[in-house]
Amino acid sequence: MNIDGKAWRTIWLEPDGRSIGVIDQTLLPHRFTTRSLGTVAEAAEAIRTMVVRGAPLIGVTGAYGLMLALQVDASDASLAAAFEQLNATRPTAVNLRWALERVRDHVQPLPPPQRAAAAQAEAAAIAEEDVAMCEAIGEHGLRIFQQLAAARPPERQGQPFNVLTHCNAGWLATVDWGTALAPIYKAHRAGLNIHVWVDETRPRNQGASLTAFELGREGVPHTVIVDNAGGHLMQHGQVDVVIVGTDRTTRRGDVCNKIGTYLKALAAHDNGVPFYVALPASTIDWSLDDGVAEIPIEARSPEEVTAIQGRVLAGPAAGQLASVQLTPDGSAGFNPGFDVTPARLVTGLITERGVAAATEAGLRGLYGHG
Ligand code: MRU
């Protein structure tokens, strides 16, 4: 997608043909900086610290991380250790394990001297497939948006079509396009008069910092709101549809996504607002049924709750990035990173293969397997 007229992806093979380039998402929206990852330890650290984040991008970074390990030592032991190191970085998004397994299973039967190159090719294939899946999600979601916009009463036809989204499920969370934001980009390019309510998404503020950055660079009208505003907007008819991404979706359609998503789904349900979830196949965990009981929820550092990062507005440090403490000394913080929205609150799952009901039958109707 576009930044100052230049098309970017979130991850690439560097010109040296060995290391990986990424955008440092911890510094956005105030600094646009890229980083080179040259070792598996650097790849793991980038995932853990959220230099890269978002379920599909974590998966692709993990896949390239295996390549980085195999460049140094292509033995079975090295492969297994790198797999464990990368898989331990973030527990909730199933794309990570899925991508690691895919690369491991691809390279393991090969003689060690061939493994690093094979891992590189497989990681690149995963990245390309992710781009294609996200663009297809965009097309399917566009049709839903067009139908919902057309179904509005005559007095609302001239008004913007209002979409609410939570966290960042845009191109920064994937390789390109995004999941939940792909239909928004498609709709904007197709000429739909669209406006996006962007949940700030405490504690890491992926909405305020990343979604707002992306939408701004693509010229999509948007407004950042505090996480607690969505219910009020829905009560007053100011949200036509909610669309979010997901880090793991169970076979019956329970959806795990950034903390706070569940509350948006409840408010949408109470107000008759359609609640869609956009996901590529790599996000479905066919081994799980009950998301609330079975999906591991990442607990991150309490400091992400008790402090906040931003750009200093005034004074000698104006313009610099800084962290400030929000809470009294001694107050504990608790920071579950994700929650689960039960399938009954989900209007539909928008996948690269089309739209499914959030049920096992719905998902199997599209994918036909387990
Ligand atoms: O903690 P993050 O920023 O990795 O969480 C990201 C999300 O919750 C996204 O909505 C999800 O990964 C889907 S991204 C296409």
Short mmCIF file of C-alpha atoms and ligand atoms in Angstrom, two decimals:
data_model
loop_
_atom_site.label_atom_id
_atom_site.label_comp_id
_atom_site.label_asym_id
_atom_site.label_seq_id
_atom_site.Cartn_x
_atom_site.Cartn_y
_atom_site.Cartn_z
CA MET A 1 0.00 0.00 0.00
CA ASN A 2 0.98 3.63 -0.26
CA ILE A 3 3.26 5.77 1.82
CA ASP A 4 3.99 9.14 0.25
CA GLY A 5 3.33 7.78 -3.21
CA LYS A 6 5.55 4.71 -2.83
CA ALA A 7 4.10 1.20 -2.68
CA TRP A 8 5.32 -0.77 0.33
CA ARG A 9 4.94 -4.22 1.73
CA THR A 10 5.55 -4.95 5.39
CA ILE A 11 8.31 -7.53 4.89
CA TRP A 12 10.86 -8.19 2.18
CA LEU A 13 14.12 -9.96 1.40
CA GLU A 14 16.93 -7.42 1.67
CA PRO A 15 19.26 -6.79 -1.33
CA ASP A 16 21.95 -8.94 0.35
CA GLY A 17 19.66 -11.89 -0.37
CA ARG A 18 20.02 -13.16 3.20
CA SER A 19 18.37 -10.84 5.71
CA ILE A 20 14.82 -9.61 6.06
CA GLY A 21 13.56 -6.04 5.97
CA VAL A 22 10.59 -4.88 8.03
CA ILE A 23 8.91 -1.62 9.03
CA ASP A 24 9.40 -0.84 12.73
CA GLN A 25 5.78 -0.59 13.83
CA THR A 26 6.67 0.46 17.39
CA LEU A 27 7.63 3.90 16.08
CA LEU A 28 4.58 4.58 13.91
CA PRO A 29 2.84 6.89 13.25
CA HIS A 30 5.54 9.38 14.22
CA ARG A 31 8.62 7.76 12.67
CA PHE A 32 8.72 5.64 9.53
CA THR A 33 11.81 3.48 9.99
CA THR A 34 12.81 0.16 8.50
CA ARG A 35 14.94 -2.52 10.15
CA SER A 36 17.00 -5.42 8.93
CA LEU A 37 16.65 -8.75 10.71
CA GLY A 38 19.73 -10.89 10.20
CA THR A 39 19.38 -13.66 12.77
CA VAL A 40 16.64 -15.87 14.17
CA ALA A 41 17.09 -14.12 17.52
CA GLU A 42 16.41 -10.76 15.88
CA ALA A 43 13.32 -12.14 14.14
CA ALA A 44 12.01 -13.57 17.42
CA GLU A 45 12.68 -10.30 19.23
CA ALA A 46 10.91 -8.32 16.49
CA ILE A 47 7.80 -10.46 16.92
CA ARG A 48 7.92 -10.40 20.72
CA THR A 49 8.34 -6.63 20.98
CA MET A 50 5.78 -5.97 18.23
CA VAL A 51 8.18 -4.36 15.77
CA VAL A 52 6.08 -6.62 13.55
CA ARG A 53 2.61 -7.66 14.67
CA GLY A 54 -0.73 -8.76 13.28
CA ALA A 55 -1.44 -12.45 12.84
CA PRO A 56 -0.51 -12.90 9.16
CA LEU A 57 2.65 -10.80 9.40
CA ILE A 58 3.79 -12.64 12.50
CA GLY A 59 3.43 -15.86 10.53
CA VAL A 60 5.49 -14.63 7.59
CA THR A 61 8.17 -13.23 9.90
CA GLY A 62 8.35 -16.59 11.67
CA ALA A 63 8.72 -18.36 8.34
CA TYR A 64 11.64 -16.11 7.36
CA GLY A 65 13.02 -16.54 10.88
CA LEU A 66 13.48 -20.25 10.20
CA MET A 67 15.36 -19.34 7.04
CA LEU A 68 17.69 -17.10 9.07
CA ALA A 69 18.42 -19.96 11.49
CA LEU A 70 19.08 -22.43 8.68
CA GLN A 71 21.55 -20.07 7.00
CA VAL A 72 23.81 -20.49 10.04
CA ASP A 73 23.11 -24.11 10.94
CA ALA A 74 20.85 -26.30 8.83
CA SER A 75 20.84 -29.32 11.14
CA ASP A 76 17.68 -30.95 12.51
CA ALA A 77 18.57 -29.67 15.97
CA SER A 78 18.89 -26.09 14.73
CA LEU A 79 15.57 -26.32 12.91
CA ALA A 80 13.82 -27.63 16.01
CA ALA A 81 15.37 -25.01 18.28
CA ALA A 82 14.48 -22.14 15.94
CA PHE A 83 10.94 -23.47 15.63
CA GLU A 84 10.54 -23.45 19.43
CA GLN A 85 12.19 -20.05 19.81
CA LEU A 86 9.90 -18.40 17.27
CA ASN A 87 6.75 -20.25 18.30
CA ALA A 88 7.18 -19.09 21.90
CA THR A 89 7.17 -15.39 21.00
CA ARG A 90 3.41 -14.85 20.84
CA PRO A 91 0.93 -17.56 21.77
CA THR A 92 -2.46 -16.41 20.47
CA ALA A 93 -2.22 -15.95 16.69
CA VAL A 94 -2.33 -19.40 15.13
CA ASN A 95 -0.78 -18.12 11.89
CA LEU A 96 2.62 -18.23 13.56
CA ARG A 97 2.50 -21.95 14.34
CA TRP A 98 0.85 -22.63 10.99
CA ALA A 99 3.62 -20.87 9.04
CA LEU A 100 6.41 -22.42 11.13
CA GLU A 101 4.98 -25.91 10.59
CA ARG A 102 4.63 -25.29 6.90
CA VAL A 103 8.27 -24.27 6.48
CA ARG A 104 9.57 -26.99 8.81
CA ASP A 105 7.60 -29.72 7.04
CA HIS A 106 8.82 -28.43 3.68
CA VAL A 107 12.53 -28.35 4.52
CA GLN A 108 12.93 -31.26 6.93
CA PRO A 109 13.02 -33.99 4.25
CA LEU A 110 15.76 -32.12 2.34
CA PRO A 111 19.53 -32.49 2.77
CA PRO A 112 20.79 -29.71 5.09
CA PRO A 113 22.69 -27.78 2.37
CA GLN A 114 19.38 -27.20 0.55
CA ARG A 115 17.32 -26.21 3.54
CA ALA A 116 17.96 -22.46 3.85
CA ALA A 117 17.11 -21.79 0.21
CA ALA A 118 14.02 -23.97 0.44
CA ALA A 119 12.89 -22.13 3.57
CA GLN A 120 13.36 -18.84 1.78
CA ALA A 121 11.24 -19.99 -1.14
CA GLU A 122 8.52 -21.30 1.15
CA ALA A 123 8.44 -18.12 3.24
CA ALA A 124 8.20 -16.06 0.06
CA ALA A 125 5.35 -18.29 -1.14
CA ILE A 126 3.48 -17.80 2.16
CA ALA A 127 3.92 -14.04 1.78
CA GLU A 128 2.63 -14.04 -1.80
CA GLU A 129 -0.33 -16.21 -0.88
CA ASP A 130 -1.16 -13.87 1.98
CA VAL A 131 -1.28 -10.91 -0.39
CA ALA A 132 -3.60 -12.79 -2.74
CA MET A 133 -5.86 -13.95 0.10
CA CYS A 134 -6.13 -10.47 1.56
CA GLU A 135 -6.98 -8.95 -1.80
CA ALA A 136 -9.68 -11.58 -2.32
CA ILE A 137 -11.07 -10.84 1.17
CA GLY A 138 -11.22 -7.22 0.03
CA GLU A 139 -13.33 -8.11 -3.00
CA HIS A 140 -15.79 -10.23 -1.00
CA GLY A 141 -16.03 -7.58 1.71
CA LEU A 142 -16.55 -4.85 -0.88
CA ARG A 143 -19.69 -6.61 -2.11
CA ILE A 144 -21.05 -6.79 1.45
CA PHE A 145 -20.37 -3.09 1.97
CA GLN A 146 -22.05 -2.23 -1.32
CA GLN A 147 -25.12 -4.29 -0.38
CA LEU A 148 -25.35 -2.75 3.09
CA ALA A 149 -24.89 0.77 1.72
CA ALA A 150 -27.59 0.24 -0.91
CA ALA A 151 -30.00 -1.17 1.68
CA ARG A 152 -29.92 1.98 3.80
CA PRO A 153 -33.12 4.06 3.89
CA PRO A 154 -33.45 6.75 1.21
CA GLU A 155 -32.72 9.60 3.63
CA ARG A 156 -29.34 8.03 4.51
CA GLN A 157 -28.25 7.27 0.94
CA GLY A 158 -26.27 10.48 0.48
CA GLN A 159 -24.43 10.12 3.76
CA PRO A 160 -21.08 8.41 4.31
CA PHE A 161 -21.15 4.66 4.85
CA ASN A 162 -19.81 4.34 8.39
CA VAL A 163 -17.54 1.42 9.25
CA LEU A 164 -16.16 0.78 12.73
CA THR A 165 -12.98 -1.23 13.21
CA HIS A 166 -10.91 -2.30 16.19
CA CYS A 167 -7.13 -2.71 16.44
CA ASN A 168 -5.15 -2.83 13.21
CA ALA A 169 -6.10 -5.47 10.71
CA GLY A 170 -4.74 -3.51 7.79
CA TRP A 171 -1.76 -3.95 5.51
CA LEU A 172 0.60 -3.38 8.41
CA ALA A 173 -0.83 -6.50 10.07
CA THR A 174 -0.40 -8.60 6.94
CA VAL A 175 1.98 -8.42 3.97
CA ASP A 176 -0.26 -6.12 1.95
CA TRP A 177 -3.93 -5.02 1.82
CA GLY A 178 -4.89 -6.28 5.28
CA THR A 179 -7.90 -8.34 6.25
CA ALA A 180 -10.54 -6.08 7.83
CA LEU A 181 -9.17 -3.02 6.04
CA ALA A 182 -8.96 -4.63 2.61
CA PRO A 183 -12.71 -4.18 1.92
CA ILE A 184 -12.37 -0.58 3.10
CA TYR A 185 -9.56 0.10 0.62
CA LYS A 186 -11.49 -1.64 -2.15
CA ALA A 187 -14.64 0.34 -1.33
CA HIS A 188 -12.77 3.63 -1.22
CA ARG A 189 -11.16 2.90 -4.60
CA ALA A 190 -14.54 1.85 -6.00
CA GLY A 191 -15.94 5.25 -5.13
CA LEU A 192 -18.10 4.34 -2.13
CA ASN A 193 -18.44 7.33 0.18
CA ILE A 194 -16.89 5.58 3.14
CA HIS A 195 -15.87 6.81 6.59
CA VAL A 196 -14.11 4.73 9.23
CA TRP A 197 -14.47 4.98 13.01
CA VAL A 198 -11.09 3.87 14.31
CA ASP A 199 -11.04 2.45 17.86
CA GLU A 200 -7.83 3.67 19.48
CA THR A 201 -7.33 0.12 20.89
CA ARG A 202 -5.69 0.49 24.24
CA PRO A 203 -3.24 -0.45 25.51
CA ARG A 204 -0.94 -0.53 22.47
CA ASN A 205 -3.12 1.82 20.43
CA GLN A 206 -2.84 -0.09 17.17
CA GLY A 207 -5.95 1.76 15.96
CA ALA A 208 -4.81 5.28 16.82
CA SER A 209 -1.25 4.72 15.64
CA LEU A 210 -1.41 2.15 12.83
CA THR A 211 -4.93 2.04 11.38
CA ALA A 212 -5.16 5.82 11.38
CA PHE A 213 -1.71 6.01 9.74
CA GLU A 214 -2.67 3.55 7.02
CA LEU A 215 -6.04 5.10 6.26
CA GLY A 216 -4.52 8.57 6.17
CA ARG A 217 -1.83 7.52 3.71
CA GLU A 218 -4.47 5.97 1.45
CA GLY A 219 -6.72 9.02 1.76
CA VAL A 220 -9.61 7.18 3.43
CA PRO A 221 -11.74 9.49 5.62
CA HIS A 222 -11.55 8.35 9.23
CA THR A 223 -11.98 9.49 12.82
CA VAL A 224 -10.19 8.06 15.85
CA ILE A 225 -12.44 7.36 18.83
CA VAL A 226 -11.78 6.07 22.33
CA ASP A 227 -12.52 2.40 22.74
CA ASN A 228 -15.58 3.14 24.83
CA ALA A 229 -17.34 5.29 22.21
CA GLY A 230 -18.49 2.54 19.85
CA GLY A 231 -21.63 1.54 21.75
CA HIS A 232 -22.81 5.13 21.90
CA LEU A 233 -22.25 5.60 18.17
CA MET A 234 -24.16 2.41 17.40
CA GLN A 235 -27.11 3.50 19.56
CA HIS A 236 -27.30 6.66 17.50
CA GLY A 237 -27.26 5.02 14.08
CA GLN A 238 -23.75 6.16 13.26
CA VAL A 239 -22.28 2.75 12.51
CA ASP A 240 -23.43 0.81 9.42
CA VAL A 241 -21.13 -2.15 9.93
CA VAL A 242 -18.37 -3.36 12.24
CA ILE A 243 -15.47 -5.26 10.70
CA VAL A 244 -12.46 -6.67 12.52
CA GLY A 245 -9.65 -9.16 11.94
CA THR A 246 -8.84 -12.23 13.99
CA ASP A 247 -5.81 -14.00 15.40
CA ARG A 248 -7.47 -17.38 15.67
CA THR A 249 -10.88 -18.63 14.62
CA THR A 250 -12.16 -21.99 15.84
CA ARG A 251 -13.87 -24.48 13.56
CA ARG A 252 -17.27 -23.45 14.93
CA GLY A 253 -16.56 -19.77 14.22
CA ASP A 254 -15.57 -18.36 17.61
CA VAL A 255 -13.27 -15.44 16.92
CA CYS A 256 -10.28 -14.40 18.97
CA ASN A 257 -9.08 -10.86 18.33
CA LYS A 258 -7.56 -7.87 20.10
CA ILE A 259 -8.88 -7.22 23.61
CA GLY A 260 -12.11 -5.23 23.42
CA THR A 261 -13.44 -6.85 20.26
CA TYR A 262 -15.99 -8.85 22.28
CA LEU A 263 -17.50 -5.68 23.75
CA LYS A 264 -17.91 -4.25 20.24
CA ALA A 265 -19.67 -7.43 19.16
CA LEU A 266 -22.05 -7.22 22.12
CA ALA A 267 -22.86 -3.60 21.34
CA ALA A 268 -23.35 -4.41 17.66
CA HIS A 269 -25.68 -7.30 18.53
CA ASP A 270 -27.73 -5.11 20.88
CA ASN A 271 -28.12 -2.45 18.19
CA GLY A 272 -28.71 -4.65 15.15
CA VAL A 273 -25.42 -3.58 13.54
CA PRO A 274 -23.81 -6.27 11.33
CA PHE A 275 -20.56 -7.58 12.82
CA TYR A 276 -18.19 -9.13 10.26
CA VAL A 277 -14.83 -10.77 10.77
CA ALA A 278 -12.26 -10.90 7.95
CA LEU A 279 -9.73 -13.72 7.86
CA PRO A 280 -7.50 -15.78 5.61
CA ALA A 281 -7.52 -19.58 5.86
CA SER A 282 -4.26 -19.47 7.81
CA THR A 283 -6.15 -18.01 10.78
CA ILE A 284 -8.54 -20.94 11.20
CA ASP A 285 -7.59 -23.42 13.91
CA TRP A 286 -9.48 -26.57 12.89
CA SER A 287 -8.28 -28.33 16.04
CA LEU A 288 -10.28 -26.08 18.37
CA ASP A 289 -14.02 -25.77 18.92
CA ASP A 290 -14.78 -23.60 21.98
CA GLY A 291 -12.71 -20.44 21.65
CA VAL A 292 -13.35 -19.09 25.15
CA ALA A 293 -12.21 -22.30 26.78
CA GLU A 294 -9.46 -23.35 24.42
CA ILE A 295 -7.61 -20.40 22.86
CA PRO A 296 -4.48 -19.32 24.78
CA ILE A 297 -4.70 -15.62 25.59
CA GLU A 298 -1.42 -13.74 25.67
CA ALA A 299 -0.81 -11.75 28.86
CA ARG A 300 1.55 -8.91 28.05
CA SER A 301 3.49 -6.59 30.33
CA PRO A 302 1.38 -4.53 32.79
CA GLU A 303 3.51 -1.55 31.78
CA GLU A 304 1.60 -1.38 28.52
CA VAL A 305 -1.44 -0.48 30.66
CA THR A 306 0.20 1.74 33.26
CA ALA A 307 2.18 3.80 30.73
CA ILE A 308 1.61 5.14 27.23
CA GLN A 309 3.92 6.20 24.39
CA GLY A 310 3.47 9.27 22.25
CA ARG A 311 5.13 12.30 20.70
CA VAL A 312 5.89 15.16 23.06
CA LEU A 313 3.82 18.20 22.10
CA ALA A 314 5.67 21.07 23.78
CA GLY A 315 8.75 21.98 25.77
CA PRO A 316 12.40 21.15 25.18
CA ALA A 317 11.60 17.56 24.18
CA ALA A 318 8.90 18.60 21.65
CA GLY A 319 8.77 16.21 18.72
CA GLN A 320 10.53 13.38 20.52
CA LEU A 321 8.88 10.07 21.35
CA ALA A 322 8.36 9.49 25.05
CA SER A 323 6.65 7.14 27.48
CA VAL A 324 4.62 8.62 30.30
CA GLN A 325 3.19 6.93 33.39
CA LEU A 326 -0.62 7.03 33.71
CA THR A 327 -1.25 5.32 37.03
CA PRO A 328 -0.20 5.96 40.63
CA ASP A 329 3.03 4.40 41.79
CA GLY A 330 2.23 0.95 43.11
CA SER A 331 -1.03 0.32 41.21
CA ALA A 332 -1.00 -3.07 39.53
CA GLY A 333 -1.89 -3.45 35.87
CA PHE A 334 -3.27 -6.50 34.07
CA ASN A 335 -2.95 -6.82 30.33
CA PRO A 336 -4.74 -9.66 28.52
CA GLY A 337 -3.99 -9.08 24.84
CA PHE A 338 -7.01 -10.73 23.26
CA ASP A 339 -10.58 -11.82 23.89
CA VAL A 340 -12.95 -14.24 22.23
CA THR A 341 -16.18 -13.26 20.51
CA PRO A 342 -18.57 -16.23 20.43
CA ALA A 343 -19.76 -17.25 16.98
CA ARG A 344 -23.37 -16.35 17.82
CA LEU A 345 -22.39 -12.65 17.78
CA VAL A 346 -20.69 -12.84 14.36
CA THR A 347 -22.81 -11.96 11.32
CA GLY A 348 -20.38 -13.57 8.88
CA LEU A 349 -16.79 -14.60 8.25
CA ILE A 350 -15.27 -12.93 5.19
CA THR A 351 -12.57 -15.22 3.81
CA GLU A 352 -10.58 -15.39 0.60
CA ARG A 353 -13.05 -18.04 -0.59
CA GLY A 354 -16.16 -16.00 0.12
CA VAL A 355 -18.42 -15.31 3.07
CA ALA A 356 -19.33 -18.07 5.53
CA ALA A 357 -21.73 -18.27 8.41
CA ALA A 358 -19.83 -18.40 11.69
CA THR A 359 -20.55 -22.10 12.13
CA GLU A 360 -18.65 -25.31 11.51
CA ALA A 361 -20.96 -26.05 8.57
CA GLY A 362 -20.31 -22.59 7.19
CA LEU A 363 -16.55 -22.93 7.34
CA ARG A 364 -16.54 -26.50 6.03
CA GLY A 365 -18.78 -25.35 3.20
CA LEU A 366 -15.93 -23.12 2.04
CA TYR A 367 -12.93 -25.28 2.95
CA GLY A 368 -14.39 -28.76 3.01
CA HIS A 369 -11.79 -30.18 5.39
CA GLY A 370 -10.49 -30.09 8.91
O1 MRU B 1 -1.33 -7.59 19.17
P1 MRU B 1 -1.46 -7.41 17.68
O2 MRU B 1 -1.26 -6.01 17.25
O3 MRU B 1 -0.59 -8.38 16.93
O4 MRU B 1 -2.97 -7.79 17.39
C1 MRU B 1 -3.44 -7.73 16.08
C2 MRU B 1 -4.88 -8.02 15.97
O5 MRU B 1 -5.56 -8.25 16.94
C3 MRU B 1 -5.43 -8.11 14.59
O6 MRU B 1 -6.77 -7.73 14.58
C4 MRU B 1 -5.31 -9.54 14.09
O7 MRU B 1 -3.98 -9.97 14.17
C5 MRU B 1 -5.79 -9.71 12.72
S1 MRU B 1 -4.65 -8.95 11.61
C6 MRU B 1 -5.08 -9.13 10.05
#
